[in-house]
Amino acid sequence: MNLDRLLDHLGEWLRGTGPESDVVVSTRIRLARNLAGLPFTNRASPHQKAEVESRLREAIESLDLNHPLRYVGMTEISTVDRQFLVERQLVSRELATVLEGPRGVAFDERESVSIMINEEDQLRMQSMRSGFDLDAAWNTIDQIDDLVESKVEYAFSDEFGYLTACPTNVGTGMRASVMLHLPALGLTKQIEKAFKALQKINLVVRGLYGEGSRALGDFYQISNQITLGKSEAAALNDIRAVISEVIRYERLARSTLMREARQSFQDKVARALGTLQSSIMMTSEETMELLSAVRLGVHLKMLGDLSLTSLNELFIQTQPAHLQKLMGVPLDGEERNAARARHLKHKLRSIGAE
Amino acid sequence: MKCQQCAKTSTMQITEIHGDNDFEEFHLCDDCAQKYLYAVAPKKKKIPEIVDPLTEKHCDQCGTKFIDFRNSGRLGCPHDYDVFLTELIPLLENIHGGLRHTGKTPRSRPTQKLRQQEMARLREDLQTAIHAEAYEDAARLRDRLRELEGD
């Protein structure tokens, strides 16, 4: 499958719309499932993995959906393309670079549903929504789960629910993650305090690209930890309550910032934009940090011409694999930094950012 | 009293017991006592290979041992939840606080369960039929089982 056509689009999670999108980037819910009577991926022989892949692929591709899912095998695409899918959050880093053998992902053209096959669990199905929309994300994935389940038999026990390779996921197999952009809480140094409170109520905070990744550009993912002994609805309610609080804190911090440090904050935004527009070399980390400041500037209506959509485009297009696909050639680190700086300069000029 | 080994004052009395009514007494200064104790300190007993029943326990379906799970954090197959039930319970309680699934259930679960129960019953009947050399019954039971397996 040629993935180049995705380049011109923003996936669902980067659409920049949806409820509370001034603070919440996206909502994502994933379900972990395995087939009855077969070993989990880590114990499966290449032959068994191939069998799981073909059975699940067939089931998924024949689902009756408004937006059908197309399957891409990881072994059929290049390293850059795998990384490209990681950057678009359609596959996990694990599936792209660590795991071996028959494995892949099916997703729809809007990139709002992705189903990984032969990840840590045989099925990792997720639904994405821009903004804060747990209900819509849940309804979609719940329905897809029912449809898949009508075609295959899941490993399920009455006592422990959906059986997963790692006991941390057993039960509902559900992980709901909400990605937040919290620059004002970061600037006012209240972020640590906010997150300590979250850990006490069994929610996990991670960076942009999931487990083990650093919180770059003030992006954080908050997700539930408990999957056994708590229903999906209860877990979603817990996370809903907490996120609403965090949103409130962030907005409060933003208005404080505007009230008490308006000029120095305006200066920070202007410098960030200036650096993005005039650099010769630019790392992806620096890009994210600067775009974070500019993004807050957009939310606080300091930068009239710039839209969230354009910012999201810059955000995704400046990531390593995207950049290489845009340029059409493989680039090493130094070359990427130069190409990234050129791309930013060019794009910001064409969207008329002052 | 003086140390039996050097000129310093003895500060320790060490009684070495070799067996019933067979013992030696030493009067030593601090330094010599230390040397003596280190020199005669029984070599660390070789710890016998502890065959921990836990680490040996394994799943008859996927071959995963409990130690594999401890090392990797991943179970090998759905059946492991039965095999390592006692070991997993404290772990699950620790991670989740709860032990019983209260969420979604596959829609086909009721029929699935009935099917599994019927298959278990058919397998028993099949064994009985074979023992009783009732081959016609056995063939019928076998066909029914195959049908259910194919579902």
mmCIF file of C-alpha atoms in Angstrom, chain A residues 196-203 226 230 238 242:
data_model
loop_
_atom_site.group_PDB
_atom_site.id
_atom_site.type_symbol
_atom_site.label_atom_id
_atom_site.label_comp_id
_atom_site.label_asym_id
_atom_site.label_seq_id
_atom_site.Cartn_x
_atom_site.Cartn_y
_atom_site.Cartn_z
ATOM 1 C CA LYS A 196 0.881 13.884 41.852
ATOM 2 C CA ALA A 197 -2.814 14.109 42.544
ATOM 3 C CA LEU A 198 -3.522 11.991 39.453
ATOM 4 C CA GLN A 199 -1.232 9.155 40.498
ATOM 5 C CA LYS A 200 -3.090 8.850 43.761
ATOM 6 C CA ILE A 201 -6.270 8.043 41.909
ATOM 7 C CA ASN A 202 -4.674 5.424 39.659
ATOM 8 C CA LEU A 203 -4.288 7.412 36.491
ATOM 9 C CA ILE A 226 -7.202 -0.260 36.352
ATOM 10 C CA LYS A 230 -14.100 -1.754 37.252
ATOM 11 C CA ASP A 238 -13.183 8.439 36.599
ATOM 12 C CA VAL A 242 -10.153 14.150 36.409
#
